[in-house]
mmCIF file of C-alpha atoms in Angstrom:
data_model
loop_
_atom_site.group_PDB
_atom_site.id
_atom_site.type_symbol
_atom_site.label_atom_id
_atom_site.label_comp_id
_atom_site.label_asym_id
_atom_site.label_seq_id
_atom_site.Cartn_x
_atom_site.Cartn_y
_atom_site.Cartn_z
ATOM 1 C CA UNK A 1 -2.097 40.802 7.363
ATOM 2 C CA UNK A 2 -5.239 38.876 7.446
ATOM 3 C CA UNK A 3 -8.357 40.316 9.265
ATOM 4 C CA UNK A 4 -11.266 37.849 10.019
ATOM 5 C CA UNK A 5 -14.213 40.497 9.917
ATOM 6 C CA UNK A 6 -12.565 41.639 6.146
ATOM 7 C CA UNK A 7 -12.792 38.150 5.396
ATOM 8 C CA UNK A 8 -16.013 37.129 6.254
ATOM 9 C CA UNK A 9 -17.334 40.255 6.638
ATOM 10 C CA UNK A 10 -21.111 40.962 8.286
ATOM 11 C CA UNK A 11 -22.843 38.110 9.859
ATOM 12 C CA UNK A 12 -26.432 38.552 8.525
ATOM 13 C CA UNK A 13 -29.695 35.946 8.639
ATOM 14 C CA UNK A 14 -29.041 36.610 4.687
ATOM 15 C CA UNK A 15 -26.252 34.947 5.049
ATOM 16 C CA UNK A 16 -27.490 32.087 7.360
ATOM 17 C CA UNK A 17 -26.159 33.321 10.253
ATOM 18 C CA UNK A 18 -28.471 32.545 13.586
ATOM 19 C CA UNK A 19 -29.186 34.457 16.789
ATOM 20 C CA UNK A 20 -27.249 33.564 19.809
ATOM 21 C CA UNK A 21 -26.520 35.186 23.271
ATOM 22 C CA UNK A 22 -23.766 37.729 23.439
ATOM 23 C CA UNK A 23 -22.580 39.879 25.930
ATOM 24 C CA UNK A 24 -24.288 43.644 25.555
ATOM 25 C CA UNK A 25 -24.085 46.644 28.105
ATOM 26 C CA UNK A 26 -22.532 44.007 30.679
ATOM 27 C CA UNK A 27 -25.086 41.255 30.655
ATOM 28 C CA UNK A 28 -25.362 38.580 28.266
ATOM 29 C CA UNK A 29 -28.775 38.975 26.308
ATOM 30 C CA UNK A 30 -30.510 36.972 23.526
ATOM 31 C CA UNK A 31 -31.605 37.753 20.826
ATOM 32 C CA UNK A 32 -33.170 40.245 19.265
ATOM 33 C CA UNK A 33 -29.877 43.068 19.206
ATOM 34 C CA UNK A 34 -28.086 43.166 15.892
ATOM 35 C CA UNK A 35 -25.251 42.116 18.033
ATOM 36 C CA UNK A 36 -26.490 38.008 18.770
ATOM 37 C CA UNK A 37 -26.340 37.606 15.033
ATOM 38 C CA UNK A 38 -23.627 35.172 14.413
ATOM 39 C CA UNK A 39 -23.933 31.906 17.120
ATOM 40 C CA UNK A 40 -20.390 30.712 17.532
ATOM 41 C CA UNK A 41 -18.535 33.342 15.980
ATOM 42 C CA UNK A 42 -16.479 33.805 19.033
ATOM 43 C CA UNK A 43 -16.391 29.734 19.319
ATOM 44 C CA UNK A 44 -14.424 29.959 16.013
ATOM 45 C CA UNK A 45 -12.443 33.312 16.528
ATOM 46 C CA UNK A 46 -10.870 32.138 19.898
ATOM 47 C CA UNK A 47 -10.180 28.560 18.177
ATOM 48 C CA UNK A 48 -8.401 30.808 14.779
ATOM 49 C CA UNK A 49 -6.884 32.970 17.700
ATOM 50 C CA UNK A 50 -4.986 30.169 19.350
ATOM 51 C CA UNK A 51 -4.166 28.280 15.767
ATOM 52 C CA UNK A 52 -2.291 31.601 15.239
ATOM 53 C CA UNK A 53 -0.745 32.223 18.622
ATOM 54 C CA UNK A 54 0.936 28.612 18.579
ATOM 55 C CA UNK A 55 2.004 28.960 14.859
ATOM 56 C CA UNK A 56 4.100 31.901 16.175
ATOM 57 C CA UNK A 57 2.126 34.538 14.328
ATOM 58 C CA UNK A 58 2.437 38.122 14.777
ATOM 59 C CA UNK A 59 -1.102 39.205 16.993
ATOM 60 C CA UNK A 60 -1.661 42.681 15.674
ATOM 61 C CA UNK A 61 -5.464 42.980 17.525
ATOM 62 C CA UNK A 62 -7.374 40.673 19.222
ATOM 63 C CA UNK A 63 -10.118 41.045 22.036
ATOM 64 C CA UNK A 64 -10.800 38.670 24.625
ATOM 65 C CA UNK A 65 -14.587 38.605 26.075
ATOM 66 C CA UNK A 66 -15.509 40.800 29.408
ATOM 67 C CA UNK A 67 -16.564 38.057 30.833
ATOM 68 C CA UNK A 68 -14.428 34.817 31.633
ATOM 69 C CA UNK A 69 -16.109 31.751 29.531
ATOM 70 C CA UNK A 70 -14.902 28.384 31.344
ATOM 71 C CA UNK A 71 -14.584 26.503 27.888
ATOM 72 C CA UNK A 72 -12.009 28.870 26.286
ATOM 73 C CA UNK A 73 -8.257 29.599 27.658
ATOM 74 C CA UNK A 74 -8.380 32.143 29.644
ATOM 75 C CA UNK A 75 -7.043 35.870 28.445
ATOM 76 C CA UNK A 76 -6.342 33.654 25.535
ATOM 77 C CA UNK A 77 -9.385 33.878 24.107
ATOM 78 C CA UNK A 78 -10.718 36.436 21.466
ATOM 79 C CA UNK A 79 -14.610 37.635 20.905
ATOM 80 C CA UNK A 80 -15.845 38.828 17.194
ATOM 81 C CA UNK A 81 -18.157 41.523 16.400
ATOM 82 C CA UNK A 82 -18.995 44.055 13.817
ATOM 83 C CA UNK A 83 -17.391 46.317 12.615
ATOM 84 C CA UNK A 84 -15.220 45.705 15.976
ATOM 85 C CA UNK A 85 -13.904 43.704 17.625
ATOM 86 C CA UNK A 86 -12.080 42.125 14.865
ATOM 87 C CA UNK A 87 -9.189 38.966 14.860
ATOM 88 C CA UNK A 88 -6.061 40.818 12.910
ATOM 89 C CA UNK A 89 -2.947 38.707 12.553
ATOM 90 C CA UNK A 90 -0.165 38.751 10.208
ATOM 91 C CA UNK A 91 2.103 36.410 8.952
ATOM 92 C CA UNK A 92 5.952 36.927 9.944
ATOM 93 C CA UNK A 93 6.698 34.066 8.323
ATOM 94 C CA UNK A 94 8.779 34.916 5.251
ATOM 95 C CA UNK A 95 6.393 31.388 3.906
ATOM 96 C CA UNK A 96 3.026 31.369 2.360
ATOM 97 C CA UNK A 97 0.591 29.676 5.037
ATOM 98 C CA UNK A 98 -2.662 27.733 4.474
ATOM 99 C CA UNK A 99 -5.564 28.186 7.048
ATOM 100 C CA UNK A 100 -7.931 24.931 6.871
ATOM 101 C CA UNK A 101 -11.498 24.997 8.892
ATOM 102 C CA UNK A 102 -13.080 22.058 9.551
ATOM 103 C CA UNK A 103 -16.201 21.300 12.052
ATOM 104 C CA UNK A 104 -18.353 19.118 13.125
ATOM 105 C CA UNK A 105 -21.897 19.360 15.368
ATOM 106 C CA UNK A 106 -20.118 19.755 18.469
ATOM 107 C CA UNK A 107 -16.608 21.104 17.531
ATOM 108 C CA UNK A 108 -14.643 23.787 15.528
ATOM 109 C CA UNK A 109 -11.026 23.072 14.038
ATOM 110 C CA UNK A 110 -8.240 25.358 12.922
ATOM 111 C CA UNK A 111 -5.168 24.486 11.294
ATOM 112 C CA UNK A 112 -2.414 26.955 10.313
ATOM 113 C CA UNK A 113 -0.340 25.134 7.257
ATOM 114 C CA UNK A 114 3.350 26.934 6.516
ATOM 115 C CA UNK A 115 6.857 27.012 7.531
ATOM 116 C CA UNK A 116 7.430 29.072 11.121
ATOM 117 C CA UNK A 117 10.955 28.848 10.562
ATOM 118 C CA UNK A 118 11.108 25.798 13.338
ATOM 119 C CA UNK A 119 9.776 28.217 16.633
ATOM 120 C CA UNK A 120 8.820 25.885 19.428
ATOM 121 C CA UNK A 121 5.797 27.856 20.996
ATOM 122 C CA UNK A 122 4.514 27.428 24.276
ATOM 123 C CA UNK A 123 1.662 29.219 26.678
ATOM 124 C CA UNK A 124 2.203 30.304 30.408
ATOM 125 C CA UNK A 125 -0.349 32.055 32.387
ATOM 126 C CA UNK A 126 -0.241 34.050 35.752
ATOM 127 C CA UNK A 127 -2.348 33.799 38.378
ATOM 128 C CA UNK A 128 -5.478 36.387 38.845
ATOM 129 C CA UNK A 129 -5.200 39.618 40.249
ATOM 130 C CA UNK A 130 -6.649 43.336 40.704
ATOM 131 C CA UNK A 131 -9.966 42.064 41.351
ATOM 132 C CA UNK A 132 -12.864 44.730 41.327
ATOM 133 C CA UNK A 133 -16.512 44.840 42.484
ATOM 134 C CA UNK A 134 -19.675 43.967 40.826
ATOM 135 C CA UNK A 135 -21.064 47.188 38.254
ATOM 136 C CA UNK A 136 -24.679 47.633 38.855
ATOM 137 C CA UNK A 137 -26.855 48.850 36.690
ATOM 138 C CA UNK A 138 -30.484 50.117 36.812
ATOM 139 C CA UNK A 139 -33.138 49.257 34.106
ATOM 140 C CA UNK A 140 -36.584 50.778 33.900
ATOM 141 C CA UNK A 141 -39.321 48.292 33.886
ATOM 142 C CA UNK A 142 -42.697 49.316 33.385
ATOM 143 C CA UNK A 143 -44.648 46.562 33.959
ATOM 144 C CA UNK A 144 -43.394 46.840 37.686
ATOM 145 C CA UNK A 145 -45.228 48.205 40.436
ATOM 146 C CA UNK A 146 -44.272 51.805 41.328
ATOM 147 C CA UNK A 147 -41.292 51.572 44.515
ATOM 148 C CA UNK A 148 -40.653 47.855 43.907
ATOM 149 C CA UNK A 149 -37.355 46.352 41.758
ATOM 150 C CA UNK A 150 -36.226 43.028 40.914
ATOM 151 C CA UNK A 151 -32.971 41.806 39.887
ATOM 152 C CA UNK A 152 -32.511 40.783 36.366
ATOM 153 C CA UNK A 153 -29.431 39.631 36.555
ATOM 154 C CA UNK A 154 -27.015 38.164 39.309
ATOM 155 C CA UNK A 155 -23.789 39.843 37.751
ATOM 156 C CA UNK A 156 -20.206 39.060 38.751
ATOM 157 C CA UNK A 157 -17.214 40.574 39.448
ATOM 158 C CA UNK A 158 -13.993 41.050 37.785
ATOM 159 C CA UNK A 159 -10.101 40.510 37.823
ATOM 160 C CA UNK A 160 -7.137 40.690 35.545
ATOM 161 C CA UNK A 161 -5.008 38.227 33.850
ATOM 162 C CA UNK A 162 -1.600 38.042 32.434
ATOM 163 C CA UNK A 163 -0.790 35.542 29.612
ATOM 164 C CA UNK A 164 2.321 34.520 28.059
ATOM 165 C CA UNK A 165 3.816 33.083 24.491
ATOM 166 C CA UNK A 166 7.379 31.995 24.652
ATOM 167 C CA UNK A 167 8.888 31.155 21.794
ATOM 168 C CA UNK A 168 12.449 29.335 21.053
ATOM 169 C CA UNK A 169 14.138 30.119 17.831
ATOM 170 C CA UNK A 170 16.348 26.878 16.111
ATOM 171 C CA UNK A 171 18.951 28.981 17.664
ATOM 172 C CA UNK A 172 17.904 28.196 21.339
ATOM 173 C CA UNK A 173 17.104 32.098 21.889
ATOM 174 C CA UNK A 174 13.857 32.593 23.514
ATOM 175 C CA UNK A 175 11.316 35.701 23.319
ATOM 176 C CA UNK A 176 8.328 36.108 25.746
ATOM 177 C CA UNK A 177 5.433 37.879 25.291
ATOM 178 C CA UNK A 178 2.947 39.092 27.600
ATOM 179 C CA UNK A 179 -0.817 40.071 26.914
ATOM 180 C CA UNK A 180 -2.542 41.656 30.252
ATOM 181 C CA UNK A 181 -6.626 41.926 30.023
ATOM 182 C CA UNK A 182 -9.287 42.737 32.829
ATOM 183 C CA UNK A 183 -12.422 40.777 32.424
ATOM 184 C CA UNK A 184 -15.039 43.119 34.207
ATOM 185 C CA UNK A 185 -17.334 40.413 34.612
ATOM 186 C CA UNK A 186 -21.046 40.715 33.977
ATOM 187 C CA UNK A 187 -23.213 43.638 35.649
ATOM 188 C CA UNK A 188 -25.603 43.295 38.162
ATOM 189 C CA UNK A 189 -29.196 44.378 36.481
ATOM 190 C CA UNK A 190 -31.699 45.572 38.747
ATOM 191 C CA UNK A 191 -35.118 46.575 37.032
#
């Protein structure tokens, strides 16, 4: 079983980690929390998240955002923080595997190395559903007149999202599994 917050542990400036936003309380804020410690963690736990959902992995935990991000799969995504949420997979293999990270400036790779046994994986994904309203949320703000309010933030709303991995065995038996998650979107912030 291999847990990506065990192995890297804390992001810290210490370690050369750098502030970026992250979503907090329902609205995505920069960067002075604890929390925006860590820019691109979630770029490279989604990446690790799908290397291991086509390698035919067992998913033991994995959380996807609250909020739909347009550049990652969606519901087949995962988000990082600490201590939780955390990437946990293990390896159902019966082989050893290899995980190789490479990057550049403007991309993240991961690579699972091993032997799956010869599973043919493949991705499906249902259409959107149970869509709820907007949360708002109120904020004090001192520095504005007494009676007035402004919104900070727009906010959205949410829906769910089934996903799918079917696999094929050598055998030609096939196995489907099915993930549900509700992103609740971002809150609407009035101050």
């Amino acid at each position: 079983t291999f847990s990506l917050n065990q192995h890297v542990g804390q992001r810290t400036r210490e370690k050369g980690y750098v502030p970026a936003p992250a979503i907090i309380g329902g609205a995505l804020e920069c960067c002075d929390h604890p929390a925006n410690i860590g820019g691109g963690t979630s770029q490279w736990t989604t990446t690790l998240y799908n290397a291991t959902f086509f390698a035919g992995l067992e998913d033991v935990f994995h959380q996807p955002h609250s909020e739909v991000i347009s550049r990652y799969p969606e519901g087949r995504e995962a988000t990082l923080g600490w201590p939780a949420p955390d990437l946990v997979f293990r390896n159902n293999t019966g082989h050893a595997i290899v995980i190789r990270a490479t990057y550049t400036d403007t991309s993240v790779t991961a690579k699972i190395y091993g032997d799956n046994g010869g599973l043919v994986v493949e991705a499906g994904l249902g259409g959107r559903y149970n869509y709820t309203a907007m949360i708002t949320r109120h904020e004090q703000n001192d520095e504005l007149a007494c009676g007035t309010e402004q919104v900070k933030s727009e906010g959205t709303g949410g829906w769910s999202v089934d996903y799918f991995r079917y696999i094929t065995y050598p055998d030609g038996h096939q196995t489907t599994e099915k993930w549900t998650w509700h992103y609740t979107g971002l809150y609407k912030i009035i101050e």
